[in-house]
Coordinates of C-alpha atoms in Angstrom, one line a residue:
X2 CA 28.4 11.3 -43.2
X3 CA 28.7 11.1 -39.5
X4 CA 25.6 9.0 -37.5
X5 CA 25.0 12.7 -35.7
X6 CA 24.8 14.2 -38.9
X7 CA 22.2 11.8 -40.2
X8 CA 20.3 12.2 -37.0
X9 CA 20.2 15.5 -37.1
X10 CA 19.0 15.2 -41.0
X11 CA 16.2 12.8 -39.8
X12 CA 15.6 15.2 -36.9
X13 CA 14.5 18.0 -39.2
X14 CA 13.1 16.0 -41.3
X15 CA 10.3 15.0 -39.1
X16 CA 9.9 18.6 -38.0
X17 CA 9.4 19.9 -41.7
X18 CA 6.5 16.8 -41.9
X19 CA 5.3 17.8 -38.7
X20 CA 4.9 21.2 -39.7
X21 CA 3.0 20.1 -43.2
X22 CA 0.8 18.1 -41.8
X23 CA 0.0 20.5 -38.7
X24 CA -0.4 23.7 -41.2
X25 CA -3.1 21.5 -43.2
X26 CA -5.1 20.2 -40.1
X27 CA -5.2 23.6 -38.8
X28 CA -6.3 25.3 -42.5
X29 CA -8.7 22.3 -42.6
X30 CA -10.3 23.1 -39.5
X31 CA -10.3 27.4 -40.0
X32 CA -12.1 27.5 -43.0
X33 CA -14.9 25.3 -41.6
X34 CA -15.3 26.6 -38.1
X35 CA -14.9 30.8 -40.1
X36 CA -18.4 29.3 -42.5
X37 CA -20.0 27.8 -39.4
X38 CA -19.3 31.4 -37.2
X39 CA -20.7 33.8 -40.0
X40 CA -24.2 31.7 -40.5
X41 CA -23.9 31.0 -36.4
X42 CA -23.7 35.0 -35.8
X43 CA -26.5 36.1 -38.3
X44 CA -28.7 33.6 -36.0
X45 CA -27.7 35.1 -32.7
X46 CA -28.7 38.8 -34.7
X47 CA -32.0 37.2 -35.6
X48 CA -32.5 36.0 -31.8
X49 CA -31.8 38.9 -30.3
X50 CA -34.0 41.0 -32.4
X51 CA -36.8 38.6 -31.9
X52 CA -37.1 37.3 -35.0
X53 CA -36.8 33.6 -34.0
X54 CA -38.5 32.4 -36.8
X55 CA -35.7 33.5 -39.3
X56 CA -33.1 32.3 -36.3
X57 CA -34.5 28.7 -36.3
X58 CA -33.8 28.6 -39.9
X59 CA -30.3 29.4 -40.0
X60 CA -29.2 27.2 -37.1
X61 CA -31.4 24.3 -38.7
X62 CA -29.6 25.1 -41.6
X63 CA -26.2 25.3 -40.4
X64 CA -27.1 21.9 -38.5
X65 CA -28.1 20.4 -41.8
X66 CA -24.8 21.4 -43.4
X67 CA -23.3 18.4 -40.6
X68 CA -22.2 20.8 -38.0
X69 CA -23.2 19.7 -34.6
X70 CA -22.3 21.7 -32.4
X71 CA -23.8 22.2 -29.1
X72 CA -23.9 25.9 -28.8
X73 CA -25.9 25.7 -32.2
X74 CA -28.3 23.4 -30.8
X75 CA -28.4 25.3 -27.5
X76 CA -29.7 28.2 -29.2
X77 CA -32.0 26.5 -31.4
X78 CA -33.4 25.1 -28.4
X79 CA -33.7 28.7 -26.9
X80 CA -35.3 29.9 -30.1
X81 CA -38.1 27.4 -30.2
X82 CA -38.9 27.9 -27.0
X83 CA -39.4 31.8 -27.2
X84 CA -41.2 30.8 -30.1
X85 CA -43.6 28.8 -28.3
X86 CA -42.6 24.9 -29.4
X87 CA -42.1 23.4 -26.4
X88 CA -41.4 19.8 -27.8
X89 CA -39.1 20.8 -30.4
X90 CA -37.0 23.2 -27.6
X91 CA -36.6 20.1 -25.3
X92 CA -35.3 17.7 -28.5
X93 CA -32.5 20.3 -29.1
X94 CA -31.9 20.9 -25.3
X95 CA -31.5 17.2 -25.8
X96 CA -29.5 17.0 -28.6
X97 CA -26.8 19.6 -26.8
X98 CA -26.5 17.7 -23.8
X99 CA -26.3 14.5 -26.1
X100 CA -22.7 16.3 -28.1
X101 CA -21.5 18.4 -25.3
X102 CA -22.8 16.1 -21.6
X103 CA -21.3 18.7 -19.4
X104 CA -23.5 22.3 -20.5
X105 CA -24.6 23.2 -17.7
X106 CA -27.1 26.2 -19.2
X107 CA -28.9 23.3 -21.7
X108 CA -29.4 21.2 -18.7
X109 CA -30.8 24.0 -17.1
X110 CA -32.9 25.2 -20.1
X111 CA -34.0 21.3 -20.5
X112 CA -35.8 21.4 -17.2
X113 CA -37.9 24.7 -17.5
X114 CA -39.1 23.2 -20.8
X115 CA -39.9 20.2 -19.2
X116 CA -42.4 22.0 -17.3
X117 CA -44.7 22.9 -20.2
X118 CA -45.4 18.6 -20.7
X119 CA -48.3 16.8 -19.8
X120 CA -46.5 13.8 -18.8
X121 CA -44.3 13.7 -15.7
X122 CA -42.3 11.3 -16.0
X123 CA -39.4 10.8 -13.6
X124 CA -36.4 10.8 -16.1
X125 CA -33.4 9.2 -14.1
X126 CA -30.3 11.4 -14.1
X127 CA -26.8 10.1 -15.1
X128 CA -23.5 10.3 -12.7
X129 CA -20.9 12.8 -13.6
X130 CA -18.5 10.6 -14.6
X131 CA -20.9 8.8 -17.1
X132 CA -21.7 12.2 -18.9
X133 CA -17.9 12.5 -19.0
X134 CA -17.2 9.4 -20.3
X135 CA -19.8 9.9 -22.6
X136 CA -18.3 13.7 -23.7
X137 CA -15.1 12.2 -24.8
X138 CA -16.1 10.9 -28.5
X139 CA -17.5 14.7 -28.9
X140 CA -14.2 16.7 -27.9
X141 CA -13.5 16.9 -31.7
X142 CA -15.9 16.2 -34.7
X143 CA -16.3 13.3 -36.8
X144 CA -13.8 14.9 -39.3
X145 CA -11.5 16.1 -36.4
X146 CA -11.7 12.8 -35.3
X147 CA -10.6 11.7 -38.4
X148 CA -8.1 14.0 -39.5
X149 CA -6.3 13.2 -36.0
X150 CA -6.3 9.8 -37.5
X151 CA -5.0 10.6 -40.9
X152 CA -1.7 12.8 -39.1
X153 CA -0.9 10.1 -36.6
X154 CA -0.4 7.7 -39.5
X155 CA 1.2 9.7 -41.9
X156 CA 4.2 10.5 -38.9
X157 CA 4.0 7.0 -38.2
X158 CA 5.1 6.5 -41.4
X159 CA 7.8 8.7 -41.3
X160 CA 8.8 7.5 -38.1
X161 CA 9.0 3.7 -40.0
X162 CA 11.4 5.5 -42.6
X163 CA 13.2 6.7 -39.6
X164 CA 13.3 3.7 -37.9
X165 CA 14.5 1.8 -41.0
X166 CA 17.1 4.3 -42.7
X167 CA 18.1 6.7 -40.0
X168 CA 18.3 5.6 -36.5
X169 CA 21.2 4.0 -34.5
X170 CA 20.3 1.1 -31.9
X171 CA 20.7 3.2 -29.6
X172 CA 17.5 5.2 -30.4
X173 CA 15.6 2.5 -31.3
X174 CA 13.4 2.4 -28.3
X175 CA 12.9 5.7 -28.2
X176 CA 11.9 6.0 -31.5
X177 CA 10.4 2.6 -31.3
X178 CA 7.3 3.5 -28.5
X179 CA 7.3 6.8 -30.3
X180 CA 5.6 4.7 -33.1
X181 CA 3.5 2.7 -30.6
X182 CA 2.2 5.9 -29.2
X183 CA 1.1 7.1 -33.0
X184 CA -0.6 3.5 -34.3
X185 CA -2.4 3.9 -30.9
X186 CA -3.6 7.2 -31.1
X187 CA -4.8 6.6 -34.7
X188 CA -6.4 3.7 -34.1
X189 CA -8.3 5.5 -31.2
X190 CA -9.0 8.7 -33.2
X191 CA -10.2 6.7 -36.0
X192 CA -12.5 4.3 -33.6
X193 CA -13.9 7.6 -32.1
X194 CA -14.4 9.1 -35.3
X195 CA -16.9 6.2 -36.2
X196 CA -18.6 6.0 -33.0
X197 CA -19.1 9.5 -33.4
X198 CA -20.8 9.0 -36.3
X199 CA -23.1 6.4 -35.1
X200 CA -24.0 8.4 -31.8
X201 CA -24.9 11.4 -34.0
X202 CA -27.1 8.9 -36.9
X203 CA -28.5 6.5 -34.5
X204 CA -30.5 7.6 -31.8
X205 CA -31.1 5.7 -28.7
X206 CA -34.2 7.8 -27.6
X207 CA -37.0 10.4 -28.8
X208 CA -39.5 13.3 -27.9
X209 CA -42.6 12.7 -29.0
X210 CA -43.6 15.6 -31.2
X211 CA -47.3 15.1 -31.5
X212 CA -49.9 16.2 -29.1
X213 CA -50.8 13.3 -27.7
X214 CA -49.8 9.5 -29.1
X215 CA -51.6 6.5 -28.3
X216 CA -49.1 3.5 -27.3
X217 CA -50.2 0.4 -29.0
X218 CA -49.7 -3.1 -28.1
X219 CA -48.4 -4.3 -31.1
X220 CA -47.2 -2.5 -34.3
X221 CA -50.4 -2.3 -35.7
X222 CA -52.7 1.0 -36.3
X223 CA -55.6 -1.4 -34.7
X224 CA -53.8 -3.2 -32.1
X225 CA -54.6 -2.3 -28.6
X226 CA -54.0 0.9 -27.1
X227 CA -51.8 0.2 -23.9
X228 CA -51.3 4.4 -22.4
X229 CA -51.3 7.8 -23.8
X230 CA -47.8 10.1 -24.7
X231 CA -48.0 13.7 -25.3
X232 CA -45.8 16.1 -26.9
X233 CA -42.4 17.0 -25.5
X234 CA -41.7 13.5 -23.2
X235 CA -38.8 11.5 -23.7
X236 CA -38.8 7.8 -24.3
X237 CA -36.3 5.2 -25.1
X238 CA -35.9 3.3 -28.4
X239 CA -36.0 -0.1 -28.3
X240 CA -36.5 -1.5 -32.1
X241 CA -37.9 -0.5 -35.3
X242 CA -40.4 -2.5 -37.8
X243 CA -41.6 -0.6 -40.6
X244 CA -42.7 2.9 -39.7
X245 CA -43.3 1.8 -36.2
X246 CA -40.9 2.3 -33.0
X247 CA -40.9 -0.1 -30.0
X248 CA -40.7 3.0 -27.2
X249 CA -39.7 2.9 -23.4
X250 CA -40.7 5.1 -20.6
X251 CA -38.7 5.5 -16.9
X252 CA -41.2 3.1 -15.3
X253 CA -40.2 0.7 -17.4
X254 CA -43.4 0.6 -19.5
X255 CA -43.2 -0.5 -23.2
X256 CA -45.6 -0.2 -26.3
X257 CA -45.4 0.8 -30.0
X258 CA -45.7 4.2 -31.9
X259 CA -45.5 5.4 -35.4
X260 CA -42.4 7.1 -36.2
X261 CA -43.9 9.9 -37.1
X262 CA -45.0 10.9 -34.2
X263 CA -41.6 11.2 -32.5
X264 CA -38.1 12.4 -33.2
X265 CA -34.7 11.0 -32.3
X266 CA -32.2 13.2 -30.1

C-alpha cells in the first residue's frame, strides 16, 4: 500500500469519526432543547392568557428539571411581576442576567422592579467587557460544556492513532498542533463545564425575600440589630455559619441574616 493510499485511508477515517461523534452531540442536544421548548411554550400560552400563576409553575418546573436558560428565567421574572411579587421578579431578572450578562430586556425589566423596593441602594454597574467575560462560561450548558469535552478527546485520540500508525514526517506537524488544539479545547471545555456548575450552585449574592429583615451584629437571633433590609434588595454573600449569612450592601455595610430570609441569584 502506497503512503497516499494510507493517508487517504486515515483521511476518511477521521471524517467517518467526526461524523459519529458530531451526529451523537447534535441528537444529544435535540431531544433536550425539543422537551425544554414544549413545557417552555405551554408557559408562554399560560402568560399570555393571564394565567401567571399556572405559567410560574411550568417555568419553575422546567428550571427544576436543570435547565437554565435565560429566556426561561426572563419570563419567570415577567410572570411574578404581573403577578404582583416584586422580590421574587427581581431574583429571576437576576438570575437571567447572571446566565446570559448581555440581555438587554432583563436588565431593563430589573430596573422597573427595582422601583417597587424600599431600600435604594446604589447597586454599582459592571463594564461591558466584564459582563462579557463573565457570559463566556454560559454560551453552552454544563452538559454542552461537557460533551464539547468528551468529542475533543475522543478525536484526540484518533488523531494519536493517526499520528502513531498513519502519518508520514512530513505531516507530523500538521497533525501534531492539530492534537494540541484538541487537548486544549478539552481541557478548556471541561474547566468551563465545572465552573459553570459552581456559578449556577454557588451564589455570590441574594434578594432578600422577606418584608423587612433585621441585620444583626453577630449570628445570633439576640445579637444586636445593626440596620433594616426589606424585600426585593440585593446584597452580597460573604460567609455562611449555620442557618445564618454574613450579607453585604453597596455602601460597604456588613451584618448577619438568617438564610431564610433571602435567596441566592
Amino acid at each position: 500500500m502506497t503512503i497516499g493510499a494510507t493517508m487517504k485511508g486515515g483521511a476518511r477515517a477521521v471524517r467517518c469519526a467526526a461524523g459519529v461523534l458530531l451526529a451523537m452531540l447534535l441528537l444529544g442536544l435535540s431531544t433536550a432543547k425539543g422537551e425544554e421548548g414544549d413545557a417552555f411554550l405551554q408557559g408562554n400560552q399560560y402568560y399570555e392568557r393571564g394565567q401567571y400563576d399556572s405559567a410560574i409553575m411550568v417555568y419553575e418546573a422546567l428550571l427544576a428539571s436543570g435547565q437554565y436558560n435565560a429566556e426561561v428565567y426572563y419570563n419567570l421574572g415577567n410572570a411574578y411581576y404581573r403577578a404582583g411579587q416584586y422580590p421574587r421578579a427581581i431574583l429571576n431578572y437576576e438570575r437571567a442576567l447572571k446566565v446570559s450578562p448581555r440581555h438587554e430586556d432583563a436588565r431593563a425589566n430589573l430596573v422597573l422592579a427595582r422601583t417597587y423596593v424600599k431600600d435604594r441602594l446604589s447597586v454599582p454597574e459592571e463594564w461591558p467587557i466584564v459582563r462579557w467575560a463573565k457570559g463566556i462560561p454560559l454560551w453552552f450548558t454544563e452538559v454542552g460544556w461537557g460533551w464539547i469535552g468528551g468529542v475533543s478527546v475522543m478525536l484526540l485520540a484518533v488523531v494519536v492513532l493517526l499520528f502513531r500508525f498513519y502519518v508520514g514526517r512530513t505531516w507530523w506537524l500538521l497533525v501534531g498542533a492539530g492534537g494540541l488544539l484538541l487537548l486544549v479545547v478539552g481541557l478548556m471545555s471541561f474547566f468551563l463545564s465545572a465552573h459553570q456548575h459552581a456559578l449556577m450552585n454557588l451564589p455570590e449574592s441574594a434578594i432578600v425575600m422577606q418584608s423587612v429583615v433585621s441585620v444583626k451584629s453577630s449570628p445570633d437571633a439576640e445579637s444586636k440589630d445593626l440596620f433594616l433590609l426589606h424585600a426585593g434588595t440585593k446584597v452580597k454573600l460573604r460567609e455562611r455559619i449555620g442557618e445564618w449569612w454574613e450579607v453585604e450592601i453597596p455602601d460597604g455595610a456588613r451584618g448577619w441574616v438568617e438564610a431564610k430570609t433571602i435567596e441566592g441569584i
